[in-house]
Coordinates of C-alpha atoms in Angstrom, one line a residue:
M25 CA -33.3 62.9 131.8
I26 CA -32.5 59.3 132.2
R27 CA -30.0 58.6 135.0
N28 CA -27.7 55.8 136.1
W29 CA -27.9 55.3 139.9
S30 CA -25.6 53.1 141.9
K31 CA -24.7 54.3 145.3
A32 CA -26.4 57.5 146.3
V33 CA -28.8 60.0 144.8
R34 CA -27.1 63.0 143.3
G35 CA -28.7 66.3 142.4
T36 CA -28.8 67.0 138.7
V37 CA -29.7 69.7 136.2
T38 CA -32.0 68.8 133.3
A39 CA -30.2 68.6 130.0
F40 CA -32.5 71.4 128.7
G41 CA -31.7 74.0 131.4
A42 CA -34.0 76.6 132.8
L43 CA -37.6 76.3 131.7
V44 CA -41.1 77.8 132.1
P45 CA -44.3 76.2 131.0
A46 CA -45.5 76.6 127.4
R47 CA -48.5 78.7 126.5
S48 CA -50.7 78.4 123.5
S49 CA -53.6 80.4 122.1
R50 CA -56.1 77.8 123.4
R51 CA -56.3 75.1 126.0
R52 CA -55.5 71.6 124.7
A53 CA -57.1 68.5 126.1
A54 CA -54.3 66.1 126.9
P55 CA -55.6 63.6 129.5
V56 CA -52.8 61.0 128.8
T57 CA -50.1 63.6 129.3
Y58 CA -51.6 64.8 132.5
T59 CA -52.2 61.3 133.8
L60 CA -48.6 60.4 133.1
I61 CA -47.4 63.5 135.0
T62 CA -49.7 62.8 137.9
L63 CA -48.7 59.1 138.1
C64 CA -44.9 59.9 138.0
C65 CA -45.3 62.6 140.7
L66 CA -47.4 60.4 143.0
L67 CA -45.0 57.4 142.7
F68 CA -42.1 59.7 143.4
L69 CA -43.7 61.2 146.5
I70 CA -44.3 57.8 148.1
S71 CA -40.9 56.5 147.2
P72 CA -37.7 56.7 149.2
A73 CA -36.2 59.0 146.5
A74 CA -38.4 61.9 147.7
G75 CA -37.1 61.7 151.2
L76 CA -40.5 62.6 152.6
N77 CA -41.8 59.2 153.7
P78 CA -40.7 58.5 157.4
V79 CA -41.1 54.8 156.9
Y80 CA -37.8 54.7 155.1
G81 CA -35.9 56.3 158.0
T82 CA -33.2 58.9 157.7
G83 CA -29.5 59.1 156.9
E84 CA -28.0 55.8 155.8
E85 CA -31.3 54.0 156.2
V86 CA -33.0 56.1 153.5
L87 CA -29.9 55.9 151.2
A88 CA -30.1 52.1 151.5
A89 CA -33.8 52.2 150.7
Q90 CA -33.1 54.3 147.7
R91 CA -30.5 51.9 146.3
A92 CA -32.8 49.0 146.8
Y93 CA -35.7 50.9 145.2
F94 CA -33.6 51.8 142.1
R95 CA -32.4 48.2 141.7
R96 CA -35.8 46.7 142.0
W97 CA -37.7 49.0 139.6
G98 CA -34.9 50.3 137.4
V99 CA -33.1 48.7 134.5
I100 CA -29.8 46.8 135.3
P101 CA -28.3 46.1 131.8
A102 CA -26.3 43.1 133.0
E103 CA -29.4 41.4 134.4
L104 CA -31.9 42.5 131.7
F105 CA -31.0 39.8 129.1
E106 CA -31.1 37.0 131.6
D107 CA -34.0 34.5 131.5
S108 CA -35.9 36.5 134.1
P109 CA -39.5 37.7 133.4
G110 CA -39.1 40.3 136.1
S111 CA -36.1 41.9 134.5
A112 CA -37.8 42.1 131.1
L113 CA -40.4 44.3 132.7
T114 CA -38.0 46.8 134.2
P115 CA -37.7 49.0 131.1
A116 CA -41.4 49.7 131.6
T117 CA -41.3 50.3 135.3
A118 CA -38.2 52.4 135.1
L119 CA -40.1 55.0 133.0
F120 CA -42.0 55.9 136.2
V121 CA -39.1 56.0 138.6
H122 CA -37.1 59.2 139.2
G123 CA -34.1 59.7 141.4
S124 CA -34.4 63.2 142.7
W125 CA -36.7 66.3 142.8
V126 CA -34.7 68.0 140.0
H127 CA -34.8 64.7 137.9
L128 CA -38.5 64.5 138.3
L129 CA -39.4 68.1 137.7
G130 CA -37.1 68.5 134.7
N131 CA -38.7 65.5 133.0
M132 CA -42.3 66.4 133.9
L133 CA -41.9 69.9 132.7
F134 CA -40.8 68.8 129.3
L135 CA -43.6 66.2 129.1
Y136 CA -46.0 69.0 129.9
V137 CA -44.5 71.4 127.4
F138 CA -44.3 69.1 124.4
G139 CA -46.7 66.3 125.3
A140 CA -50.0 68.0 124.9
M141 CA -49.7 69.1 121.3
T142 CA -48.2 65.7 120.4
E143 CA -51.0 63.8 122.1
E144 CA -53.6 66.0 120.4
R145 CA -52.1 65.2 117.0
M146 CA -51.7 61.5 117.6
G147 CA -54.8 60.8 119.6
R148 CA -55.0 59.5 123.1
L149 CA -54.5 55.7 122.7
Q150 CA -51.9 56.0 120.0
F151 CA -50.0 58.6 122.1
A152 CA -50.1 56.3 125.2
L153 CA -48.8 53.3 123.2
F154 CA -46.2 55.5 121.5
Y155 CA -44.9 56.8 124.9
L156 CA -44.6 53.4 126.5
G157 CA -43.2 51.6 123.5
C158 CA -40.6 54.2 122.6
G159 CA -39.6 54.6 126.3
Y160 CA -39.2 50.9 126.6
L161 CA -37.1 50.6 123.4
A162 CA -34.9 53.6 124.4
L163 CA -34.0 51.9 127.7
L164 CA -33.5 48.6 125.9
G165 CA -31.2 50.2 123.4
Y166 CA -29.0 51.7 126.1
A167 CA -28.9 48.4 128.0
G168 CA -27.9 46.6 124.8
A169 CA -25.0 49.0 124.3
N170 CA -23.9 48.6 127.9
A171 CA -24.8 45.0 128.5
H172 CA -22.2 44.5 131.3
S173 CA -23.2 47.5 133.4
Q174 CA -24.5 46.9 136.9
E175 CA -25.8 50.4 137.3
S176 CA -29.5 51.0 137.8
L177 CA -31.1 53.1 135.0
V178 CA -34.2 55.1 135.8
G179 CA -36.2 58.0 134.3
A180 CA -38.8 58.9 131.7
S181 CA -36.7 60.9 129.3
G182 CA -36.3 58.1 126.8
A183 CA -40.0 58.4 126.2
I184 CA -39.9 62.2 126.5
S185 CA -37.1 62.3 123.9
A186 CA -39.3 60.3 121.6
I187 CA -42.0 63.0 122.0
L188 CA -39.4 65.6 121.1
G189 CA -38.6 63.6 117.9
A190 CA -42.2 63.3 117.0
F191 CA -42.8 67.0 117.8
L192 CA -39.9 68.0 115.4
F193 CA -41.5 66.1 112.6
L194 CA -45.1 67.2 113.3
F195 CA -44.5 70.8 114.2
P196 CA -41.1 71.8 112.7
R197 CA -42.0 75.5 112.6
A198 CA -43.5 75.9 116.0
R199 CA -41.7 78.7 117.9
V200 CA -39.6 77.6 120.8
T201 CA -38.5 80.1 123.4
S202 CA -34.9 79.3 124.4
L203 CA -33.0 80.5 127.4
L204 CA -29.4 80.2 126.6
P205 CA -26.8 80.6 129.4
F206 CA -24.1 82.0 127.1
L207 CA -26.5 84.8 126.1
F208 CA -27.3 85.7 129.7
F209 CA -30.5 83.7 129.6
L210 CA -32.1 86.1 127.2
P211 CA -35.4 84.6 125.9
L212 CA -35.0 84.0 122.2
R213 CA -37.5 82.4 119.9
F214 CA -36.4 79.9 117.3
P215 CA -38.4 77.3 115.2
A216 CA -38.4 73.7 116.5
W217 CA -36.3 72.7 113.5
V218 CA -33.4 74.8 114.8
V219 CA -33.7 74.1 118.6
L220 CA -34.4 70.4 118.7
P221 CA -31.6 69.3 116.3
F222 CA -29.2 71.5 118.3
W223 CA -30.3 69.6 121.4
V224 CA -29.7 66.3 119.6
T225 CA -26.2 67.4 118.6
L226 CA -25.4 68.2 122.2
Q227 CA -26.7 64.8 123.3
W228 CA -24.6 63.1 120.7
L229 CA -21.4 64.9 121.8
A230 CA -22.2 64.2 125.4
A231 CA -22.8 60.5 124.7
G232 CA -19.4 60.2 123.1
R233 CA -17.8 61.3 126.4
A234 CA -20.1 59.4 128.8
G235 CA -19.1 56.1 130.4
D236 CA -21.4 53.5 131.8
G237 CA -21.1 54.7 135.4
P238 CA -23.5 57.0 137.3
G239 CA -24.6 59.9 135.2
V240 CA -26.9 60.8 132.4
A241 CA -27.7 58.1 129.9
Y242 CA -27.4 60.2 126.8
L243 CA -27.6 57.3 124.4
A244 CA -31.1 56.5 125.6
H245 CA -32.1 60.1 124.8
L246 CA -30.7 59.7 121.3
V247 CA -32.5 56.3 120.8
G248 CA -35.7 57.7 122.0
F249 CA -35.5 60.8 119.8
G250 CA -34.7 58.8 116.7
L251 CA -37.6 56.4 117.4
G252 CA -40.0 59.2 117.9
F253 CA -39.0 61.0 114.7
A254 CA -39.1 57.7 112.7
F255 CA -42.6 56.8 114.1
A256 CA -44.0 60.2 113.2
W257 CA -42.5 60.0 109.8
V258 CA -43.9 56.6 109.0
R259 CA -47.3 57.3 110.7
F260 CA -47.9 60.9 109.5
G261 CA -45.5 61.3 106.6
R262 CA -48.3 61.3 104.0
T263 CA -50.5 63.8 105.9
T264 CA -50.1 67.5 106.3
R265 CA -47.8 68.5 109.1
V266 CA -48.8 71.4 111.4
G267 CA -46.2 74.2 110.9
G268 CA -47.0 77.6 112.2
V269 CA -48.5 76.8 115.5
P270 CA -48.6 79.8 117.9
V271 CA -46.9 78.1 120.8
A272 CA -43.9 78.8 122.9
A273 CA -42.2 75.7 124.1
P274 CA -39.4 77.0 126.3
E275 CA -36.0 75.5 126.3
G276 CA -32.5 76.4 127.5
E277 CA -29.3 74.4 127.4
N278 CA -27.3 73.7 130.5
Q279 CA -25.5 70.4 130.4
P280 CA -24.7 68.9 133.8

């Protein structure tokens, strides 16, 4: 989930809802996925957003440190298109910044669930470039649509949404275990071509209601998903897609 942050960190619920890790019939080597997860977690733990580092103080001191941290490393759309080399780098640095424990864990869980299979299909170097490039462009797309916003934009879910888009193209029949609140969280299995378009539809509806203030940057999710699907289509469209993969990639839906 990509978040806008301005004044104070707010607890959030991932746009996918309650999750458990995916399991497959064999272990998959995904060093890039695991490195990204480790890096994001380590950076969060030493940042003021985690609330664990005593160097940032407590109370108002840590809140001030958090605001400064988000503004330094996050994307500020109104400043992004100025003639500042530092601002041009922020869509890359913001991919590794998270605003709360829920924000971090929700994103990292989805990276873990969907990243390994996508990385295995693409290859390590291509997957790494895909992740960084699509994540950068997703944040850039949101900033372009909200060019006057002064809110800080942080989070990895533009890149993770791109992974979901690529996953949909590459593994459309992979079984996804969904935990749906309106069905009392009963675990139901659906193919990816049912679950992921449903998620995109919810993001689209939410984006139409969202403003440019603090909250979830749904438009960045949509841009990332579209870029990921388009990349997989162009890059792998002439090769055989993997359909019936025996994997459960859990997903529920609980919009904040």
